[in-house]
XYZ file of C-alpha atoms in Angstrom:
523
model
C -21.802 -40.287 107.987
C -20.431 -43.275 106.310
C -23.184 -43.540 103.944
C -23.481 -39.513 102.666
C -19.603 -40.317 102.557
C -20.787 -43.631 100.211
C -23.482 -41.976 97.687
C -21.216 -39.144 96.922
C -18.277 -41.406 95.615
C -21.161 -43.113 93.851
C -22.306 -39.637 92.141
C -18.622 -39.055 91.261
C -17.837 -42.305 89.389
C -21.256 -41.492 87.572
C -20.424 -37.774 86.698
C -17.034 -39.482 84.984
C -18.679 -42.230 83.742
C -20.952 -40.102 81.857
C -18.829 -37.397 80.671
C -16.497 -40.167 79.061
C -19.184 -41.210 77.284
C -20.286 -37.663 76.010
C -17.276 -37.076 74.249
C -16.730 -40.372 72.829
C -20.549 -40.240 71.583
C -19.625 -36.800 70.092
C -16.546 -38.012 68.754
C -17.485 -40.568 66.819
C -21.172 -39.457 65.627
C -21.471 -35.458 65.672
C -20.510 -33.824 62.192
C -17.801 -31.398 61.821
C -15.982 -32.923 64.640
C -12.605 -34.870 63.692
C -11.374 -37.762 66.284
C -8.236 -36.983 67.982
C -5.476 -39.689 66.864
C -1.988 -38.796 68.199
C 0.095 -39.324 64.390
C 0.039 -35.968 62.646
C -2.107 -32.746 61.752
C -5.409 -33.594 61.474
C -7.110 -30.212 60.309
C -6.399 -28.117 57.460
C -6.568 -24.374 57.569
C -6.979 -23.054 53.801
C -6.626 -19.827 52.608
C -6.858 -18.416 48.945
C -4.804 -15.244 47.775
C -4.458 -14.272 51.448
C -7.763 -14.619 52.527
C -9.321 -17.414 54.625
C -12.101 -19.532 52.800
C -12.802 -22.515 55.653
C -11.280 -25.205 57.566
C -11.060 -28.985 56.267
C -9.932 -32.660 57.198
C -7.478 -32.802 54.623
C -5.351 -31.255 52.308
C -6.285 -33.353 48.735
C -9.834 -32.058 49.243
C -8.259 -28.046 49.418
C -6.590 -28.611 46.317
C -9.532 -30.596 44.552
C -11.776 -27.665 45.729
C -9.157 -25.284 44.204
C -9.246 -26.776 41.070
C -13.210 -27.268 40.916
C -13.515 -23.135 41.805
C -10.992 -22.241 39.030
C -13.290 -24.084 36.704
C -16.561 -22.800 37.841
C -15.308 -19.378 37.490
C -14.254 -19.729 33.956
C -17.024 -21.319 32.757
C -19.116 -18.017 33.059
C -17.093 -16.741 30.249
C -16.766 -18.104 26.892
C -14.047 -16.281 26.640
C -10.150 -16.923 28.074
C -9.805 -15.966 31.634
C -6.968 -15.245 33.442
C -6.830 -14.907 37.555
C -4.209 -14.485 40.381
C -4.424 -18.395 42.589
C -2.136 -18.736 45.128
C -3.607 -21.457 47.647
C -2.271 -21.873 51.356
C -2.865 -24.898 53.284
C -1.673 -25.020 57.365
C -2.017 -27.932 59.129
C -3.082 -28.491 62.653
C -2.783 -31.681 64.821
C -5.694 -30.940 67.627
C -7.502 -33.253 70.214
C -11.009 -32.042 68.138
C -11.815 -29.544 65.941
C -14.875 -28.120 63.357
C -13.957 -28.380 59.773
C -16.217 -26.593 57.145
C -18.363 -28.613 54.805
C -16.908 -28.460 50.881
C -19.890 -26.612 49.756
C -19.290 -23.280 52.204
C -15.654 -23.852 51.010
C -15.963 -24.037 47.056
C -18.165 -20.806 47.098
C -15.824 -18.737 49.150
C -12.887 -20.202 47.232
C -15.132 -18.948 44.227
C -15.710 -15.273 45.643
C -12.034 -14.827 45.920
C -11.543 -16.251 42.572
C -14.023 -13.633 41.092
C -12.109 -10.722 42.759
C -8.664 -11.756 42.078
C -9.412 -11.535 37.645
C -6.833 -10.139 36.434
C -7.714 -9.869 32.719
C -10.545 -11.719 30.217
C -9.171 -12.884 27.168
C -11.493 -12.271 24.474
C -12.437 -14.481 21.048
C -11.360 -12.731 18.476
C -10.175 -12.362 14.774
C -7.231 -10.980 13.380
C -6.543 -9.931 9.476
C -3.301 -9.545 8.138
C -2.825 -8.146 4.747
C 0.777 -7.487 3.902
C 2.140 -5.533 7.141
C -1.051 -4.648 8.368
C -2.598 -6.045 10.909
C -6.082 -5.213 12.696
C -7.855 -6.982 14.864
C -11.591 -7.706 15.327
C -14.530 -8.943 17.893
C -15.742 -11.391 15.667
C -15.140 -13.424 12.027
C -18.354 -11.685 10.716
C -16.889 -8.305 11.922
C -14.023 -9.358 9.647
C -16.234 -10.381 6.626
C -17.791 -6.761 6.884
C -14.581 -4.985 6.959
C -13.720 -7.253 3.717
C -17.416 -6.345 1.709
C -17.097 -2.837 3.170
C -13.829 -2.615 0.879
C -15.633 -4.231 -2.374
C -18.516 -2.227 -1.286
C -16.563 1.345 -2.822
C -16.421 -0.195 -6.383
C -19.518 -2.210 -6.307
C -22.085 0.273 -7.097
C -25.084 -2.719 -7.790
C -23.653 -5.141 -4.726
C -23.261 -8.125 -7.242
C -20.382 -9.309 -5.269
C -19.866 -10.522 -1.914
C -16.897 -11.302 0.706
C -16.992 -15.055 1.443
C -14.786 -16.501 4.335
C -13.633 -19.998 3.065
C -10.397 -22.244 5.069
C -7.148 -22.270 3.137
C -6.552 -25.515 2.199
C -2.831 -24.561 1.598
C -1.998 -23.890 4.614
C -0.778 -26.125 8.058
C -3.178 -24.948 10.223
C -6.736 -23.371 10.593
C -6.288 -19.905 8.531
C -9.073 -18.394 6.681
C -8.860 -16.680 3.565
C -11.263 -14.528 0.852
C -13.394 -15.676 -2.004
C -15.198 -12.915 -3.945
C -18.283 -14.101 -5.648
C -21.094 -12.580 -8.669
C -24.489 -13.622 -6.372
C -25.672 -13.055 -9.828
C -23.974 -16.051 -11.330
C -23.942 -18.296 -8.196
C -27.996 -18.382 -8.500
C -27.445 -18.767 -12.433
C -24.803 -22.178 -12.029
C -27.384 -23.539 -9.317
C -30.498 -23.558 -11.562
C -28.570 -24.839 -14.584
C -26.423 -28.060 -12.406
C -30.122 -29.077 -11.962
C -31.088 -28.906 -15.617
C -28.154 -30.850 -16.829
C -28.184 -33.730 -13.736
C -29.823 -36.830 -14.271
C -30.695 -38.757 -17.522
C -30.322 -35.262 -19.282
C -26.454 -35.658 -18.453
C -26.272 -38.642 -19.394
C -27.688 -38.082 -23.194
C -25.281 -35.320 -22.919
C -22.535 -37.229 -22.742
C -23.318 -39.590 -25.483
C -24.370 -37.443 -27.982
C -22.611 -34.076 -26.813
C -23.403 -30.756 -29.063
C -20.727 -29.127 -30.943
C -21.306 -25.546 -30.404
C -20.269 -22.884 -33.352
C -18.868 -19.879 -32.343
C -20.720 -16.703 -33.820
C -20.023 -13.405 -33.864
C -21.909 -11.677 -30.886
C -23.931 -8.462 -31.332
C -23.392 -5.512 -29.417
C -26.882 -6.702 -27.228
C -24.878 -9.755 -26.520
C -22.614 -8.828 -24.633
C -23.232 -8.577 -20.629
C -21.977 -5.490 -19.494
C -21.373 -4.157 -16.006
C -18.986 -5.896 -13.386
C -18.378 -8.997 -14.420
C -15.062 -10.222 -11.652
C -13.843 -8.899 -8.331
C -10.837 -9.888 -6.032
C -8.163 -8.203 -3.469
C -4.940 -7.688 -5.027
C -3.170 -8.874 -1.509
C -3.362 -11.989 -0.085
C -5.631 -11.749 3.165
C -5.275 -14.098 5.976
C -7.358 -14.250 8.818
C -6.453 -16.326 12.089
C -8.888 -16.826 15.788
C -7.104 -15.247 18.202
C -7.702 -14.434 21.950
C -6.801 -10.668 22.963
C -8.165 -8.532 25.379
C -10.353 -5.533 24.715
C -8.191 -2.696 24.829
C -6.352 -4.743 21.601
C -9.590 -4.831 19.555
C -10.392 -2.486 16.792
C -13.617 -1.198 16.283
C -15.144 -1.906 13.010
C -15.975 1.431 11.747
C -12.145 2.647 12.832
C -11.242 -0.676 11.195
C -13.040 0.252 7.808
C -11.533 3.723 7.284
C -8.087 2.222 8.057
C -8.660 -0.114 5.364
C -10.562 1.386 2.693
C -9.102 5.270 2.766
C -5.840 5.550 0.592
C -2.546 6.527 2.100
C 0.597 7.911 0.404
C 2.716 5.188 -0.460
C 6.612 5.836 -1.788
C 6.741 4.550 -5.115
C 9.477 4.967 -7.929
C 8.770 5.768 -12.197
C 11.448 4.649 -14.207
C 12.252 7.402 -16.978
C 11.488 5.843 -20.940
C 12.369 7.264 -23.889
C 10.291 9.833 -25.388
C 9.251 10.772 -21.674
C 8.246 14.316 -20.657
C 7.304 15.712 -17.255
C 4.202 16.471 -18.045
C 3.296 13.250 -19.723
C 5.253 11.258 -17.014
C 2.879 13.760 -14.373
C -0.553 12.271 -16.615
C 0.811 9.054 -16.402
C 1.105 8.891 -12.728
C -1.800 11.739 -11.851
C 0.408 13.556 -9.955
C 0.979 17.227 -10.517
C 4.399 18.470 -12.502
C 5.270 20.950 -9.614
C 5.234 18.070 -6.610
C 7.108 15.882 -9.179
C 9.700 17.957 -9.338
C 9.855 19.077 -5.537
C 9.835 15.391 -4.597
C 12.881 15.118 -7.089
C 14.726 18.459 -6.571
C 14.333 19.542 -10.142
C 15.569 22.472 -11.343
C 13.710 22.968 -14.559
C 10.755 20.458 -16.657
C 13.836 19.273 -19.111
C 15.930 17.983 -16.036
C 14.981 14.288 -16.629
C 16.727 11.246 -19.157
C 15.818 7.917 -20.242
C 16.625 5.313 -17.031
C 16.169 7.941 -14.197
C 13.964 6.576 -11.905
C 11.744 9.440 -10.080
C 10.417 9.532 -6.857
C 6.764 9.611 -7.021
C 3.499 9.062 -3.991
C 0.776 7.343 -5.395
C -2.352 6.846 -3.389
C -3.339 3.370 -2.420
C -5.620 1.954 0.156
C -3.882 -0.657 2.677
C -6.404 -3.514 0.684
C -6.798 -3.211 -2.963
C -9.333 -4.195 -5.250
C -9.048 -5.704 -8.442
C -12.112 -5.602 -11.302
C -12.726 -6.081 -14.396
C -15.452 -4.138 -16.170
C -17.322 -4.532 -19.473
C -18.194 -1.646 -20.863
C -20.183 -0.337 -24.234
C -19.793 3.599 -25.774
C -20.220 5.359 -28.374
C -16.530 7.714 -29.760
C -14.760 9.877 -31.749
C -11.046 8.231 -32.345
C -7.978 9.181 -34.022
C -5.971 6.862 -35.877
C -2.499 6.375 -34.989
C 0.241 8.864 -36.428
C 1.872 7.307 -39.645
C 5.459 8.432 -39.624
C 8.211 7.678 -42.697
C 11.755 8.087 -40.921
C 14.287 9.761 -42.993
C 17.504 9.175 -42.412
C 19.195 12.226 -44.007
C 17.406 14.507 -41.784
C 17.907 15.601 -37.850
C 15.383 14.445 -35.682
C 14.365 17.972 -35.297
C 13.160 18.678 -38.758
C 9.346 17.035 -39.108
C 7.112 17.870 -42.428
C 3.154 16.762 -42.438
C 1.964 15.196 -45.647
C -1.182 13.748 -44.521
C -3.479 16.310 -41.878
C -5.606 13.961 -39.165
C -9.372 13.599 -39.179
C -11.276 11.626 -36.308
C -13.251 8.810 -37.174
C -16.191 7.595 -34.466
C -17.086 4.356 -33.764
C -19.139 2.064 -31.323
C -16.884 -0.154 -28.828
C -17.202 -2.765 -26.086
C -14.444 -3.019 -24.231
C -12.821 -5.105 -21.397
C -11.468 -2.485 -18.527
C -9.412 -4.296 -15.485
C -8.898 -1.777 -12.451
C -6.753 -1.553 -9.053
C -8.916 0.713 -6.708
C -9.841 3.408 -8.911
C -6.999 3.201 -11.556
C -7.304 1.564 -15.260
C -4.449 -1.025 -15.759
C -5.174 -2.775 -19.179
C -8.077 -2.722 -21.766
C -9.346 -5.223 -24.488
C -11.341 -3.935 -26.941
C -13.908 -7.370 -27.526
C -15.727 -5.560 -30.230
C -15.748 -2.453 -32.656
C -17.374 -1.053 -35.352
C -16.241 1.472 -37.569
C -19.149 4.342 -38.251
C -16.740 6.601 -40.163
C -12.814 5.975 -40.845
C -10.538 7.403 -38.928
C -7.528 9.248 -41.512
C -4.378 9.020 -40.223
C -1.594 11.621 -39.779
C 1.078 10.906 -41.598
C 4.473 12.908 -40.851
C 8.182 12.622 -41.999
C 10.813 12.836 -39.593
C 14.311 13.029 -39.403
C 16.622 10.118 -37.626
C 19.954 11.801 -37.140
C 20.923 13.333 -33.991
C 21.496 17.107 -34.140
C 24.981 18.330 -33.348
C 25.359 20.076 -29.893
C 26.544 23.067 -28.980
C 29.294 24.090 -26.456
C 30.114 28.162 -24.761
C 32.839 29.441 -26.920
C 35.294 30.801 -24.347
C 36.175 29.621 -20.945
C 35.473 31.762 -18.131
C 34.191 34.734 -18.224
C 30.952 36.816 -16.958
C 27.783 37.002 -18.832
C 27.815 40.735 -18.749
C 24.923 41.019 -21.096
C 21.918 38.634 -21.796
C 19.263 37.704 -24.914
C 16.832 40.940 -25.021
C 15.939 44.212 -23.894
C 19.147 46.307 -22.722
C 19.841 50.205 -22.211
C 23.457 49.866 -24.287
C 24.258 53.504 -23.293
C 26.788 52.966 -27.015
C 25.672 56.130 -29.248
C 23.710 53.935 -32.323
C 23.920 50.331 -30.766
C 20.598 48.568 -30.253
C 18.686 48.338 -27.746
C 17.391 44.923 -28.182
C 20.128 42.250 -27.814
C 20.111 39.547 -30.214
C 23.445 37.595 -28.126
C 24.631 37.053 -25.128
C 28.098 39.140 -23.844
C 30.680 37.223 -21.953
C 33.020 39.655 -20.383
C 36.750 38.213 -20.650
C 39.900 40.011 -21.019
C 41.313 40.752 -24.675
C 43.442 37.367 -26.109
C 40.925 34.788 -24.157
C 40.865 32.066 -27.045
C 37.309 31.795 -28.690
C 36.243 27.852 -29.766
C 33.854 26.508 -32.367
C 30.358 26.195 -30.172
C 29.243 23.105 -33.124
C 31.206 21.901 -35.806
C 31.047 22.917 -39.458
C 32.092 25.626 -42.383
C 33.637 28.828 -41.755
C 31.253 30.937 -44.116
C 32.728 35.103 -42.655
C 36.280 35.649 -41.387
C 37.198 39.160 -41.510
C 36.251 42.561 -40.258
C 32.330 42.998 -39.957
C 31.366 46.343 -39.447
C 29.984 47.734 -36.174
C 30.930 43.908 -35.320
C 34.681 44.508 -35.563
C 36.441 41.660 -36.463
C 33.988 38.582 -36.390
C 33.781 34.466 -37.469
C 30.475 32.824 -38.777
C 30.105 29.288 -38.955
C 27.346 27.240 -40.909
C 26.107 23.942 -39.196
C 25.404 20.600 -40.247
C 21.775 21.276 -38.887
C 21.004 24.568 -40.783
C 21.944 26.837 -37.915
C 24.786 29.192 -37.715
C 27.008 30.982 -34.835
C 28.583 34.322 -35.184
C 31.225 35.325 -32.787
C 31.956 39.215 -33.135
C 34.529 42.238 -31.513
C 37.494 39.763 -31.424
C 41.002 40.665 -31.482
C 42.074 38.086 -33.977
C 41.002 35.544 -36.224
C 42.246 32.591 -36.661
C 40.739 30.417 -39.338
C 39.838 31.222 -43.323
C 36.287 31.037 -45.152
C 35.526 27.679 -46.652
C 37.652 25.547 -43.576
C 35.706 23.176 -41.641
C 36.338 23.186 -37.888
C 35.490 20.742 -35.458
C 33.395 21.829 -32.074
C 35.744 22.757 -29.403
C 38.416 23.850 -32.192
C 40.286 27.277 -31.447
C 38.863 29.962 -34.029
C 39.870 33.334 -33.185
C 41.105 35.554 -29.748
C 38.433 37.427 -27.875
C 38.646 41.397 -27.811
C 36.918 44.706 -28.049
C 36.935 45.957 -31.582
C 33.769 47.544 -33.827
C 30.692 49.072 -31.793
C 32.161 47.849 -28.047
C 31.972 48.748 -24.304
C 35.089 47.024 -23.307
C 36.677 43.474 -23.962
C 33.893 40.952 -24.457
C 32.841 37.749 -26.859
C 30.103 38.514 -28.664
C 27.753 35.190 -29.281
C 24.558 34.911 -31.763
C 22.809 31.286 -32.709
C 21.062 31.486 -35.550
C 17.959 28.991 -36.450
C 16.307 29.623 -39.759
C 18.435 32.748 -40.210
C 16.626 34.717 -36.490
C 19.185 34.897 -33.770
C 17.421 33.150 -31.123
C 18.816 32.732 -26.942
C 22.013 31.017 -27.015
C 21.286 30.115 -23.562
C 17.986 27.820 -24.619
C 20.824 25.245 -26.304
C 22.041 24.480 -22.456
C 25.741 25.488 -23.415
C 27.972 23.527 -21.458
């Protein structure tokens, strides 16, 4: 009894013995296990945007893994990427515990990471040219966009869109160089003629060129310089898709013209109609845009409200050109300074000469701007027209009465007066008998008195060579051979001779036919 008693006590200090040793074995040389030390947490729970990625021994290595997956991530991309990271580390003091090896933890760090993208920044470029902006995938997107706009006026595609750094400016900004591929090849075979012992003998003994007249074959003809009119400036930007343009959108933007407000500043001499060739805009939408009334509505200094087409770039070119023309000479005129400026008198009739030209043409877009004639010559004279014109400016004239109805107008009129006319050579202004009656223009009284089926009427000569009439008054008031100043009181208005009722009769007379009184804008 004593000795089953004995050997069991003996098993039992074994079983301890070798349990103790178990877990101090496994403590110190099984992976994954951590050894318990009473001080403070001793695993590290992680979890990334919410969701649990693995367990580790400390919390440096969580945020070095962190950092390491962010990287990985973004290096799939050229481009900018941008992701939600919000890391969570709990700590855990425990007697032992499995932790996860970094490699299981940096990949499911990574496919959180993946899911939580919340946009992808993409290389890009964008052009600004004035206030417009577009922007593009990539620089030679941009450099198409550019040639596409040289492209429209470049009908042999001598010239080409370069994308060069601008030196003036602080930081990385590209800008535009047009060049003739034509000349570029030209300059490179010629720097290697003149390098080398050949430049020096050059310099030494340099060649005085003479200048000679060139021959029509001479000259070169075609294109010969393209540029934008705006300053272009394109910058590398990062943007995401849904701010990219595509190039074709971005081409038509560019290249098709828009309306664009513009102003024309009225000079002397200026019609509508010349003002409406000038800007190639019709006379009718000049005047709607302006709220004319009539084509004459316009004076020197008025600035107009005109639309011209224009694309958001422009191009500027200059063009040689060679043809064959008929000209006219310039009009020869000899001012006269006793005359009006609306008498003219032709002593010399035109004739058109021809002649063979080569001329220098600069353009914006599709508009001339300036030409240079380089060369002419003269295949037949053209004569001249050579007219004499007055200086003075004509009088003006004024309406005779004030107030009063124009009860009838210049023309055709049923008169229902037995033996009055039927055509109306006047104008009637119906105003009660006694309304005063004023000179219309200045000048000499030339008929006072009674006048027939005209009752009592007043003509007046003017300095111009027209003449007024003024008939069926009540009373006159001024004697033939007085001179009377516009605006001066003449006679009373009334209803004598051939009459209806009380009226002023009014006639202008220009080269002795009554013509609309109305036409002379009576104020």
């Amino acid at each position: 009894m004593k000795k089953r008693k004995s050997y069991h006590k003996k098993y039992k200090v074994t079983y301890i013995i070798s349990t103790v040793s178990a877990i101090f074995f496994c403590t110190l040389f099984l992976k994954g296990y951590t050894p318990f030390e009473r001080t403070e947490d001793n695993i590290f729970h992680v979890q990334l945007n919410g969701q649990a990625v693995g367990i580790l021994a400390n919390r440096e290595e969580a945020e070095e893994l962190m950092i390491q997956a962010r990287r990985n991530v973004a290096s799939t991309s050229e481009e900018l990427v941008f992701m939600e990271v919000e890391l969570e580390v709990n700590g855990e003091e425990v007697l032992w515990g499995q932790v996860d090896d970094s490699e299981t933890v940096l990949k499911n760090m990574e496919t959180v990471l993946r899911g939580s993208i919340l946009e992808t920044m993409h290389r890009s470029y964008t052009m600004k040219v004035n206030e417009y902006i577009v922007n593009l995938a990539s620089v030679e997107e941009v450099r198409q966009l550019l040639q596409a706009a040289v492209d429209k006026y470049d009908s042999d595609k001598k010239f080409q869109v370069e994308l060069v750094y601008d030196n003036s400016k602080e930081f990385n900004v590209l800008t535009t160089n047009v060049i003739d591929t034509t000349k570029v090849n030209d300059e490179g075979d010629s720097s290697i003629c003149n390098g080398g012992i050949q430049s020096f003998f050059n310099r030494i003994d340099p060649v005085v060129e003479t200048q000679e007249e060139k021959s029509f074959e001479d000259f070169e003809l075609g294109i010969l310089e393209m540029d934008f009119a705006e300053e272009v400036e394109i910058v590398e930007s990062y943007l995401p898709l849904s701010q990219l343009t595509l190039l074709a959108d971005a081409i038509e933007q560019v290249t098709k013209e828009q309306e664009v407000p513009s102003e024309y500043e009225v000079v002397k001499g200026d019609t509508l109609s010349a003002i409406s060739l000038k800007v190639n805009i019709p006379m009718e939408n000049i005047a709607e845009m302006n709220s004319l009334q009539n084509i004459n509505d316009i004076h020197e200094g008025q600035k107009l409200i005109i639309t011209v087409p224009e694309p958001e770039l422009s191009v500027t070119r200059t063009e040689e050109r060679f043809y064959e023309e008929s000209y006219d000479a310039d009009i020869e005129y000899i001012d006269n300074d006793n005359w009006f400026t609306t008498r003219e008198v032709v002593h010399v009739q035109p004739h058109a000469g021809f002649r063979k030209v080569v001329v220098n043409i600069s353009y914006v877009n599709g508009k001339e701007v300036a030409r240079e004639i380089l060369k002419e010559e003269i295949v037949m004279e053209a004569v001249a027209k050579v007219v004499e014109r007055g200086t003075k400016i004509p009088p003006t004239y004024i309406k005779p009465i004030s107030g009063g109805y124009l009860s009838s107008g210049f023309g055709s009129r049923n008169t229902g007066i037995k033996g009055a006319s039927t055509y109306h050579r006047a104008v009637d202004w119906a105003t009660p008998t006694g309304t005063p009656v004023y000179a219309s223009c200045g000048g000499t009284v030339v008929q006072a008195g009674w006048g027939s089926g005209y009752g009592y009427v007043v003509y007046i000569n003017h300095p111009d060579g027209n003449q007024t009439r003024y008939a069926h008054l009540s009373k006159v008031l001024v004697k033939v051979g007085q001179t009377v100043k516009q605006g001066e009181r003449i006679a009373l208005s009334g209803n004598t001779g051939r009459s209806s009722g009380p009226h002023l009769h009014f006639e202008i007379l220009v080269n002795g036919r009554q013509v609309n009184p109305l036409s002379f804008n009576l104020q």
